[in-house]
Coordinates of C-alpha atoms in Angstrom, one line a residue:
X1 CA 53.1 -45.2 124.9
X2 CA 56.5 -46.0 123.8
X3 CA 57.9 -44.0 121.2
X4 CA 60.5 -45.1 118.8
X5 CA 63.7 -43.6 118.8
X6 CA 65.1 -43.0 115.0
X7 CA 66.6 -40.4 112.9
X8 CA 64.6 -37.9 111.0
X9 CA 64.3 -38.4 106.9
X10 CA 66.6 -36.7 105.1
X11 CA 66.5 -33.2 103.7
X12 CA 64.1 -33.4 100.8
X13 CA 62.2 -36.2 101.8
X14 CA 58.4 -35.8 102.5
X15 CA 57.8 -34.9 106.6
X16 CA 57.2 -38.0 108.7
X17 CA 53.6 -37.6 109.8
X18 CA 53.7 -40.1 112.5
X19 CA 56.7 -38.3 114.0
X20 CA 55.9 -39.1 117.7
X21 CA 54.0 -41.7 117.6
X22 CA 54.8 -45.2 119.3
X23 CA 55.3 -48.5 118.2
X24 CA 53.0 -51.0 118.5
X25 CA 54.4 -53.8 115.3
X26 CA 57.7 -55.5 115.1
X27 CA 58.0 -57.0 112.0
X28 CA 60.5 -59.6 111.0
X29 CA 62.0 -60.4 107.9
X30 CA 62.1 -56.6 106.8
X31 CA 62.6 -57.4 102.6
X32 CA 61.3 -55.8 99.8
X33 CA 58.0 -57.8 100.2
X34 CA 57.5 -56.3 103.6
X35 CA 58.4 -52.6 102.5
X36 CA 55.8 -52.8 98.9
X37 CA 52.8 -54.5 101.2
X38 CA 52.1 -54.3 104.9
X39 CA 54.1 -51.4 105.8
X40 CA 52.1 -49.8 103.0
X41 CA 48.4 -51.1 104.4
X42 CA 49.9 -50.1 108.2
X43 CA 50.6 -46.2 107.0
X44 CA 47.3 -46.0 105.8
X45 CA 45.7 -47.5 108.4
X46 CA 47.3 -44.9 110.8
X47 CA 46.4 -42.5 108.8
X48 CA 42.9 -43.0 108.1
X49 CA 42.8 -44.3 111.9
X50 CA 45.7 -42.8 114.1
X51 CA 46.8 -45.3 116.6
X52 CA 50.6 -46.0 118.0
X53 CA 51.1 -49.1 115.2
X54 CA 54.3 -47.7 113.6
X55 CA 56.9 -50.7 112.8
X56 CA 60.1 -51.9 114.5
X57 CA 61.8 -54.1 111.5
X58 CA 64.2 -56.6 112.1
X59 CA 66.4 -58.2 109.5
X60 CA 67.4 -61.6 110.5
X61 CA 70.6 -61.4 108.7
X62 CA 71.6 -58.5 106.2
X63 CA 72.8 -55.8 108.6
X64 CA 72.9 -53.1 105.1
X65 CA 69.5 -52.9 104.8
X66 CA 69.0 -51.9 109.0
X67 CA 72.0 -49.3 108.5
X68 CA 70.2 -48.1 105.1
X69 CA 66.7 -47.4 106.6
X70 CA 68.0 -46.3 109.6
X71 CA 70.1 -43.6 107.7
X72 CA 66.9 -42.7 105.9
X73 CA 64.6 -42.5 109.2
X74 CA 63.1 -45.3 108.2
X75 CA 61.3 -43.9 105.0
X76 CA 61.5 -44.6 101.4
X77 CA 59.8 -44.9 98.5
X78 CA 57.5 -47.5 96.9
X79 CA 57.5 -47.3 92.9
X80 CA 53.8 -48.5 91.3
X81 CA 54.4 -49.9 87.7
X82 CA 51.3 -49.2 86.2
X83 CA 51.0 -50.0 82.3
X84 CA 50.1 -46.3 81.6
X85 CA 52.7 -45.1 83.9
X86 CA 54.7 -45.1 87.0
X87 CA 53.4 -43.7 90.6
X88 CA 55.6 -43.0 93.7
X89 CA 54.8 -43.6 97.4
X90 CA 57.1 -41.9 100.4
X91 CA 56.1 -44.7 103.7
X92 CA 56.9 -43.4 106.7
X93 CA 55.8 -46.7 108.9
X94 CA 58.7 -48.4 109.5
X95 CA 60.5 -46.8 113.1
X96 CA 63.6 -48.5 112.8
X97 CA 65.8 -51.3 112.0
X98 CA 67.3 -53.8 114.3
X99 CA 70.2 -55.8 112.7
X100 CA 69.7 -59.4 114.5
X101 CA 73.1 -60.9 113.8
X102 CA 74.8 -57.7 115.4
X103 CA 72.1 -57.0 118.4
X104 CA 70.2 -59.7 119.5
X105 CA 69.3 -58.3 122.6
X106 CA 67.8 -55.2 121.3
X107 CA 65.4 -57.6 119.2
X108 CA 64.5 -59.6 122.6
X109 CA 64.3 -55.9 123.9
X110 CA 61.7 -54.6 121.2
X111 CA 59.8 -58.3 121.2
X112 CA 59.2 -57.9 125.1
X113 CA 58.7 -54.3 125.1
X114 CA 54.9 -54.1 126.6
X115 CA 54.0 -51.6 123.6
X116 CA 54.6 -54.2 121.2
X117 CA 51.2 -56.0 120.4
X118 CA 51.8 -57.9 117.2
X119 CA 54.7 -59.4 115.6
X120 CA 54.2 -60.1 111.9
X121 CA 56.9 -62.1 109.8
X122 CA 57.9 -62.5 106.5
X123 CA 61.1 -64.8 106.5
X124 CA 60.4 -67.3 104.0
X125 CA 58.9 -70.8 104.6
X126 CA 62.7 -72.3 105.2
X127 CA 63.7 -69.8 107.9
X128 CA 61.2 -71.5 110.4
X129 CA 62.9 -74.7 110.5
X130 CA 58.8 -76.5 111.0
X131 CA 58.5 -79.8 109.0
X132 CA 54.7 -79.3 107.6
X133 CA 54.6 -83.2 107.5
X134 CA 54.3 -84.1 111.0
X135 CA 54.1 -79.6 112.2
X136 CA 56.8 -79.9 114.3
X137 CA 60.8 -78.5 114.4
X138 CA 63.3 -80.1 112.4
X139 CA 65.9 -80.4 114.9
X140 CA 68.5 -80.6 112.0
X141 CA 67.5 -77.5 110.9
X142 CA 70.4 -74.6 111.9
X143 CA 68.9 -72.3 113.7
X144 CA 66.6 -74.8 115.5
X145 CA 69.4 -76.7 116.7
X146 CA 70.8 -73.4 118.1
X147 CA 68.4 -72.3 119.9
X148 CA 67.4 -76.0 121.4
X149 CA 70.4 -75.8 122.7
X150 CA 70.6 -71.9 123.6
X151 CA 66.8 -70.9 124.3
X152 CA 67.8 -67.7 126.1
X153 CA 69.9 -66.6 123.5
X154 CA 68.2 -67.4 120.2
X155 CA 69.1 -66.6 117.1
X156 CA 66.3 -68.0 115.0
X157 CA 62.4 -67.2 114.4
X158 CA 60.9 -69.6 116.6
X159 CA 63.3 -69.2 119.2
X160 CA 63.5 -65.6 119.4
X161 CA 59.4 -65.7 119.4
X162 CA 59.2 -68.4 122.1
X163 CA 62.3 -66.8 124.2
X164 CA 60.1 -63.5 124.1
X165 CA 56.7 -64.5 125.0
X166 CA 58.7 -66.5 128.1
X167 CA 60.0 -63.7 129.1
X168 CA 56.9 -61.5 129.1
X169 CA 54.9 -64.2 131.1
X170 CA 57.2 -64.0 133.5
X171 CA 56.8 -60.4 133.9
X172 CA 53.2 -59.8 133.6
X173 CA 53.1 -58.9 130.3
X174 CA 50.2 -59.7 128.0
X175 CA 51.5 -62.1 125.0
X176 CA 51.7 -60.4 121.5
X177 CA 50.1 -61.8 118.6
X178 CA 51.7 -63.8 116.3
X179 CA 50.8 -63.2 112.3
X180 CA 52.7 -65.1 109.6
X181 CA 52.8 -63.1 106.6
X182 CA 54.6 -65.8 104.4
X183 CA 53.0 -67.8 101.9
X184 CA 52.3 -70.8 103.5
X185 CA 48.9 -72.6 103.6
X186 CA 47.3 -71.9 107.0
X187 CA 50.4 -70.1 107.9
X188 CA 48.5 -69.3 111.4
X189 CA 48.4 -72.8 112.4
X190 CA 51.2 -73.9 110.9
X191 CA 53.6 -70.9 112.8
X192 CA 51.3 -72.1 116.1
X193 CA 52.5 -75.6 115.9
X194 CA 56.1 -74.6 115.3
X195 CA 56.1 -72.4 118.3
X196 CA 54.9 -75.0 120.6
X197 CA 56.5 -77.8 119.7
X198 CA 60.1 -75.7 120.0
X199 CA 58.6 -74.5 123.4
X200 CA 57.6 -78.3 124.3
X201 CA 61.4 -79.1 123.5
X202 CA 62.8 -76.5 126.4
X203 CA 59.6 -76.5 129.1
X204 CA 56.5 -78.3 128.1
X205 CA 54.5 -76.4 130.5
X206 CA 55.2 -73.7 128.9
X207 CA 54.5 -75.1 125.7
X208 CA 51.1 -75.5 127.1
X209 CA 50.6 -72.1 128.3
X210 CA 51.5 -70.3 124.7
X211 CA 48.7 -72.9 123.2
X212 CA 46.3 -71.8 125.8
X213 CA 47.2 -67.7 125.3
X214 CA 49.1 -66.7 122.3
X215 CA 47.1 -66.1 119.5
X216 CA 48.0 -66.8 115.6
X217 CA 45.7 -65.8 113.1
X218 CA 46.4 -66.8 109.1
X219 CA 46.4 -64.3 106.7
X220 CA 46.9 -64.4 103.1
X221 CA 48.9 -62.1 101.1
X222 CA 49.5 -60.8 97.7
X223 CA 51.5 -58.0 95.8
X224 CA 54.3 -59.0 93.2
X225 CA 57.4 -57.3 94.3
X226 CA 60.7 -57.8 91.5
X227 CA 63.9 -57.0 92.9
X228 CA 64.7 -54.0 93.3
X229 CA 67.4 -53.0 90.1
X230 CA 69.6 -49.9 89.0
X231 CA 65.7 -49.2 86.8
X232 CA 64.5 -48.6 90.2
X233 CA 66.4 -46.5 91.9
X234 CA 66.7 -43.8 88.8
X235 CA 63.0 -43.7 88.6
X236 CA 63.2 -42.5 92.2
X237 CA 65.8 -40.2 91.6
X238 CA 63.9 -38.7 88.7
X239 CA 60.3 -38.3 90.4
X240 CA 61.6 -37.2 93.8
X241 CA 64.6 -35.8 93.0
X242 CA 66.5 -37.6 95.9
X243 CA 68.3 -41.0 96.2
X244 CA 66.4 -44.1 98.0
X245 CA 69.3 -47.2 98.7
X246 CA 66.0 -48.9 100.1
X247 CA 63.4 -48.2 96.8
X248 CA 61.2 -51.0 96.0
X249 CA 59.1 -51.6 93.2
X250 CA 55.9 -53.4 93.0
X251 CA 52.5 -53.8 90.7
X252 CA 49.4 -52.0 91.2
X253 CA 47.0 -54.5 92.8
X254 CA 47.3 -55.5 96.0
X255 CA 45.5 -58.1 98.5
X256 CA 46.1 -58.6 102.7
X257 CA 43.2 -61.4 104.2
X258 CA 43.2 -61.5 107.5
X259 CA 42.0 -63.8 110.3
X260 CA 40.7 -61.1 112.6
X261 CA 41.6 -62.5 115.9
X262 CA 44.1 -59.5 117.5
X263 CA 42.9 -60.0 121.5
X264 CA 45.0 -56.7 122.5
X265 CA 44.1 -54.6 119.0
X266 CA 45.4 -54.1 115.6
X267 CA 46.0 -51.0 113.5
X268 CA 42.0 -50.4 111.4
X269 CA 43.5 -52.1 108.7
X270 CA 39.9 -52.5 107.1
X271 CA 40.2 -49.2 106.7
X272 CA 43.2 -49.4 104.3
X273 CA 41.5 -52.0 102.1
X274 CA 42.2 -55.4 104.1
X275 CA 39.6 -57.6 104.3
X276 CA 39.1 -59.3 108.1
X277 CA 37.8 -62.0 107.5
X278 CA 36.6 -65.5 110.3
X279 CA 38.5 -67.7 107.7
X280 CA 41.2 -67.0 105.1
X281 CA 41.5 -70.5 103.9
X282 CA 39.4 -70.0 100.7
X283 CA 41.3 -66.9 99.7
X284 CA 44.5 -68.7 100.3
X285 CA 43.4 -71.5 98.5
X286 CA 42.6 -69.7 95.4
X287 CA 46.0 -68.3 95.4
X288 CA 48.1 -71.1 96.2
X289 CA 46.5 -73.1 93.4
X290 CA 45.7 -70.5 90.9
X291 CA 47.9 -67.6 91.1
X292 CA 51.3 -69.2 93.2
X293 CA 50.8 -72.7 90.3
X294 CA 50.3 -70.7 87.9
X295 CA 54.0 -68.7 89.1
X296 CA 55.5 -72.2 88.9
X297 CA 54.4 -73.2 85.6
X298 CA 55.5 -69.5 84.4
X299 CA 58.8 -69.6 86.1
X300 CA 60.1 -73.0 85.2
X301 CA 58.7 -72.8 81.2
X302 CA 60.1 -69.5 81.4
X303 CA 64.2 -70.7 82.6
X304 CA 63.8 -73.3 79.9
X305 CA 62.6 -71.4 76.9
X306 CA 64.7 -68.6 77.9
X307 CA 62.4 -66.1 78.6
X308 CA 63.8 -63.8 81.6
X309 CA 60.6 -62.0 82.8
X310 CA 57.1 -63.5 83.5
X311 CA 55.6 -60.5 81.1
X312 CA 57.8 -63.0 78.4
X313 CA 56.3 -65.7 78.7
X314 CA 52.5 -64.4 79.0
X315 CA 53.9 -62.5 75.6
X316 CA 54.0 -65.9 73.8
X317 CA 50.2 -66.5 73.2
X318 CA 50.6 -70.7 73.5
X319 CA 52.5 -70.2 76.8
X320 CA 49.3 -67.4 78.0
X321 CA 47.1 -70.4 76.6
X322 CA 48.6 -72.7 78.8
X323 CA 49.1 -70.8 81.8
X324 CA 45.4 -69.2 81.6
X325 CA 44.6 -73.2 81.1
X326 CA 46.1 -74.4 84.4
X327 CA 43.7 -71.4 86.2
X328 CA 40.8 -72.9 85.0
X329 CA 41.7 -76.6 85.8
X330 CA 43.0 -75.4 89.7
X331 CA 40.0 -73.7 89.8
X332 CA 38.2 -76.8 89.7
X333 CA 39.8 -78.1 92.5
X334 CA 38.4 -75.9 94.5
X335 CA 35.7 -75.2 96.3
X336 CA 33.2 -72.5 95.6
X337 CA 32.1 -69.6 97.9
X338 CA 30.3 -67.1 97.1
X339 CA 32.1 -64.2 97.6
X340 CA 34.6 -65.4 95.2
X341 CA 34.7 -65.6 91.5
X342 CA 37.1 -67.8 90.5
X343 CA 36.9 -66.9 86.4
X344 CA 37.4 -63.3 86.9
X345 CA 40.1 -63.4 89.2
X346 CA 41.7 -65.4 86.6
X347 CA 41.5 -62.6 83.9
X348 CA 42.8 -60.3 86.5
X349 CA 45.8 -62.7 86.8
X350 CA 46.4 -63.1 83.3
X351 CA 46.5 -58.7 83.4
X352 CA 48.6 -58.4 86.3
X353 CA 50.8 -61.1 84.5
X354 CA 51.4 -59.5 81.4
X355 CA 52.2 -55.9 82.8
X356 CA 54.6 -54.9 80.7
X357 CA 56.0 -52.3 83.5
X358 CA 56.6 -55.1 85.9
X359 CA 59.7 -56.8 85.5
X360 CA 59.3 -60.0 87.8
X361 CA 62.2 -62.8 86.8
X362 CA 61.4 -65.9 86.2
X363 CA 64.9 -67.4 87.7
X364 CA 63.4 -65.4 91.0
X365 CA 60.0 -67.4 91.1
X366 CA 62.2 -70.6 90.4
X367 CA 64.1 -70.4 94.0
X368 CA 62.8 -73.1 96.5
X369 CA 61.0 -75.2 94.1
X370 CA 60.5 -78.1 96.6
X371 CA 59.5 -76.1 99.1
X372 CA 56.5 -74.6 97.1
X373 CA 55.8 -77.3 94.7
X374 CA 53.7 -79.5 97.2
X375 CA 51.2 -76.7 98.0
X376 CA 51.0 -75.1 94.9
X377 CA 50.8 -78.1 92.4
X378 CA 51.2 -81.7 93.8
X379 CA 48.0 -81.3 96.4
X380 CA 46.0 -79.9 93.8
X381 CA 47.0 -82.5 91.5
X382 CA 46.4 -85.2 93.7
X383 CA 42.6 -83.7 94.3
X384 CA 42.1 -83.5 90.6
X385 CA 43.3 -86.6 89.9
X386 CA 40.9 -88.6 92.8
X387 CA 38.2 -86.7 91.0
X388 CA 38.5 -87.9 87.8
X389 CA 39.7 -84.1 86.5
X390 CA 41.9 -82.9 83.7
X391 CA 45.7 -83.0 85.1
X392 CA 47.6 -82.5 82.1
X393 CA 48.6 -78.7 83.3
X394 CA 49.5 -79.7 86.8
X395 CA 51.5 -82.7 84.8
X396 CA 54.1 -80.5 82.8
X397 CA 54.5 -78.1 85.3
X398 CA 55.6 -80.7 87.1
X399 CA 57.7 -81.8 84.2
X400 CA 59.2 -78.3 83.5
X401 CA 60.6 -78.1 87.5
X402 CA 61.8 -81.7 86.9
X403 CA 63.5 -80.9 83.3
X404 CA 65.3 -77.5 84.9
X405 CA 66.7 -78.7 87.7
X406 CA 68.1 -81.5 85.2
X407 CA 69.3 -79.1 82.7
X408 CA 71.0 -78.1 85.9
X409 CA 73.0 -80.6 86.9
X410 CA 73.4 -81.9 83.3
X411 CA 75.2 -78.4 82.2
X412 CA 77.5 -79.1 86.0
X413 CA 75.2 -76.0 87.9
X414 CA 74.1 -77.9 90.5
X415 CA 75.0 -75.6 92.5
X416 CA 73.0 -73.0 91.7
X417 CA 69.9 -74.1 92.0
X418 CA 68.2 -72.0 94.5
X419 CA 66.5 -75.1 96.7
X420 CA 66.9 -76.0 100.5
X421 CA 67.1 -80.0 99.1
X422 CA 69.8 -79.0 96.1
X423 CA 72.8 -81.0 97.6
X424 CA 69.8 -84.2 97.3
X425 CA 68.7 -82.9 94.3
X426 CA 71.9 -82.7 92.6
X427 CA 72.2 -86.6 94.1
X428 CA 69.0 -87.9 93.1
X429 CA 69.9 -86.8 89.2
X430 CA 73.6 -87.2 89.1
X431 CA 73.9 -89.9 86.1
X432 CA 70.3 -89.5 85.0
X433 CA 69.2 -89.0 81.2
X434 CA 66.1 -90.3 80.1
X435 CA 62.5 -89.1 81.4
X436 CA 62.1 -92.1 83.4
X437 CA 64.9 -91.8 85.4
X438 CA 64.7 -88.8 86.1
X439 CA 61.2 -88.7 87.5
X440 CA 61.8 -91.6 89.3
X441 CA 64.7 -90.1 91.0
X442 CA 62.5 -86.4 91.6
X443 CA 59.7 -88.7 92.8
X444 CA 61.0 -90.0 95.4
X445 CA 62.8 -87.9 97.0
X446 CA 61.5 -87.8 100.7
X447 CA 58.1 -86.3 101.9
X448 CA 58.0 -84.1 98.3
X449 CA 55.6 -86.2 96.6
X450 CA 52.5 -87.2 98.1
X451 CA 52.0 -90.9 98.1
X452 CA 48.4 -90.7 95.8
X453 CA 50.8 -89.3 93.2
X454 CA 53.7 -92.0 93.7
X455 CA 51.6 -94.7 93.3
X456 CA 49.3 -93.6 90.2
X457 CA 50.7 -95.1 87.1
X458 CA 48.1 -92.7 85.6
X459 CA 50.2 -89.5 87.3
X460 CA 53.5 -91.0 86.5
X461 CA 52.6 -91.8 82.4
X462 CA 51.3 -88.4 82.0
X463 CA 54.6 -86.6 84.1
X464 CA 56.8 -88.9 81.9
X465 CA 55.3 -88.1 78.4
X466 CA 55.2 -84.4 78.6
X467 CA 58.7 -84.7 80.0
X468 CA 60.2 -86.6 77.1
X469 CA 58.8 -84.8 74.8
X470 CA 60.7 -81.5 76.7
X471 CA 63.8 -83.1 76.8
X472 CA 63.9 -84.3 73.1
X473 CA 62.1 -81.4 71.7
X474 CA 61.4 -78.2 73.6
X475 CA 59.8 -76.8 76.2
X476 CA 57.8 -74.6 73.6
X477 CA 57.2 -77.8 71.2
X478 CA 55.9 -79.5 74.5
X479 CA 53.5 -75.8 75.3
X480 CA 52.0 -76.2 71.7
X481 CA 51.5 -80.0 72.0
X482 CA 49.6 -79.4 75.2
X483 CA 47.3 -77.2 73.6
X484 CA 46.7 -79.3 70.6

């Protein structure tokens, strides 16, 4: 057993009751996200279980947050906005904090330490640097290109992952398992491919060996998680009567689906309410399409109407029409298993989007719009529309992202939209006015679209109306038109 060094919580905080107990997780990507869900399901799991599964956290570039936890032992406080009132959670999990950018050999160090057994990640779909069209590295991609040419001293996800599992080959040691935590379809296979194609790129025998041994289940998660604001901390301060630099805040339900494939264990995460499962891809599917579309729709209606939360625009009863609308037509896009039931998990979302205690920002959701709009909107919308289906919500959806990023550039803030492809979005639009241009320039923009929906004149007319109609009107005038 290896136990992690760390400091003790401050006086006043709760007593760590896993003082003493080793490691067995490093987790990178250690955001607010992380801190509000796994971490959470990994204490209770240890404490309904025991077991040596506490968390080394790694944050690939903020060094604050590593020198805040650390200064706090690790623990602090999770704040559940219920509707009736608020609840607050001390989480001990988390061992430590390693700052990448200022010690990347203590993160090689904790990824090849033989007590490590999993390494779960939650860094965003961009921080990979994996093209999901042909699931394999962009080699254009920063930190890909880096570590191409510096393998044994990477600073980037797949690097650091392949780097580490080389190194523990090469001493005897068993390979940890790999678990994406991001929300990415099959984010199991897609993280598999990534890692062996960078491998195949520096020693293809190796490349060979990690397909043959390294394991990499999916999983699907689900928690909303708004920023952490000033409202946060002072609830903290109020309840526990200490300060928390590292507070998150979070709604009350919470889901973790797991592909249980974990050849050298797992913490009994059953035990804390995940469900371990032989396939996640109909959970994920159900909330790419229904939950994470319905997000999109929210998020982009919401920047151009001006509504600042998600809980304002499910407080407009056209846009909770609309938005409890799109649930039913991505539900039909999918298919049905029984233990799911697609209508009630769409009143559930509907409730969980209109908690008036959760402040999730619209603006937020809005980040990386081409990044999340294929899986979320455009592949469902493709399905629907080779089935003959309804896709007038998966058409101004797709009209509101197109209309905000042009309001965008239009008002000369470019620039801040949040997107990995702004510099070609801000491009694509520059000069653009009516609704026909401007799809046709959002439309082609490379590998977004998929072809079906390039070449459908039926796609393109409906995009087209509802986005005239937006631009000459409103993005409410266009809601209630919808719905008429």
């Amino acid at each position: 057993m290896t136990v992690s060094s760390q400091n003790p919580p401050p006086a006043g905080w709760p007593e760590n009751p896993f003082a003493g107990r080793g490691h067995g997780i490093v987790h990178i990507g250690i955001g607010a996200f992380h801190r509000a869900h796994q971490a959470v399901y990994t204490q209770q799991a240890m404490l309904a279980a025991g077991g040596d599964w506490r968390i080394i956290g790694v944050s690939p570039r903020s060094t604050d947050i590593a020198d805040q936890l650390n200064a706090q032992g690790g623990a602090y406080c999770v704040v559940v906005r219920n509707p009736v009132g608020d609840e607050c959670q001390t989480v001990h999990a988390i061992s430590h904090v390693i700052a990448a950018a200022r010690d990347g050999d203590a993160v090689l160090a904790a990824l090849c330490d033989p007590a490590t057994r999993i390494v779960t990640l939650t860094v965003t779909e961009k921080a990979y640097g994996i093209d999901r069209q042909t699931m394999t590295v962009a080699q254009d991609h920063a930190a890909i290109a880096h570590d191409l040419a510096n393998p044994q001293h990477p600073t980037g996800v797949l690097g650091l992952l392949t780097e580490a599992l080389r190194r523990r080959r090469d001493a005897g040691v068993a390979p940890f398992t790999c678990l994406c935590c991001d929300n990415l379809p099959e984010n199991g296979v897609v993280l598999r491919a990534g890692v062996v194609d960078f491998a195949r790129h520096v020693d293809p025998a190796f490349a060979d060996w990690i397909d043959q041994n390294v394991h990499f289940p999916s999983s699907m998660v689900d928690r909303i998680t708004p920023a952490s604001t000033a409202h946060t901390y002072e609830t903290v301060r109020t309840m526990t009567g200490h300060d928390d630099a590292c507070a998150v805040e979070t709604e009350p339900f919470s889901q973790w689906v797991i592909e249980d494939d974990f050849p050298t264990g797992r913490p009994a995460w059953e035990q804390a309410g995940v469900l371990m499962v032989d396939d996640v891809r109909p959970f994920e599917h159900m909330k790419l399409r229904m939950l994470n579309g319905s997000h999109s729709l929210i998020a982009y209606l919401g920047q151009l109407a001006g509504f600042k939360y998600v809980r304002d625009v499910m407080g407009d009863d056209d846009c909770a029409k609309l938005v409890h609308a799109h649930m039913r037509a991505a539900a039909q896009t999918l298919v049905p298993v029984a233990a799911l039931d697609f209508a009630s998990y769409a009143d559930d979302l509907v409730a969980r989007f209109q908690n008036p205690a959760i402040a999730h920002e619209t603006r937020q959701i809005a980040m990386d719009g081409t990044e999340k709009l294929p899986q979320r909107l455009l592949h469902p919308a493709q399905d629907a529309l080779n089935d003959g289906k309804d896709i007038g919500t998966y058409a101004i959806a797709v009209a509101f992202w197109m209309a905000y990023v042009h309001k965008m550039v239009a008002q000369g803030k470019g620039s801040d939209i949040s997107d990995p492809r702004q510099a070609e979005i801000m491009t694509a639009l520059t000069g653009q006015s009516t609704a026909q241009d401007i799809y046709n320039a959002l439309s082609y923009l490379p590998g977004l679209f998929p072809l079906a929906l390039t070449s459908s004149p039926v796609w393109a007319q409906a995009v087209t109306v509802r986005l005239n109609r937006i631009l000459t009107q409103s993005a409410l005038d266009a809601v209630k038109v919808e719905l008429s």
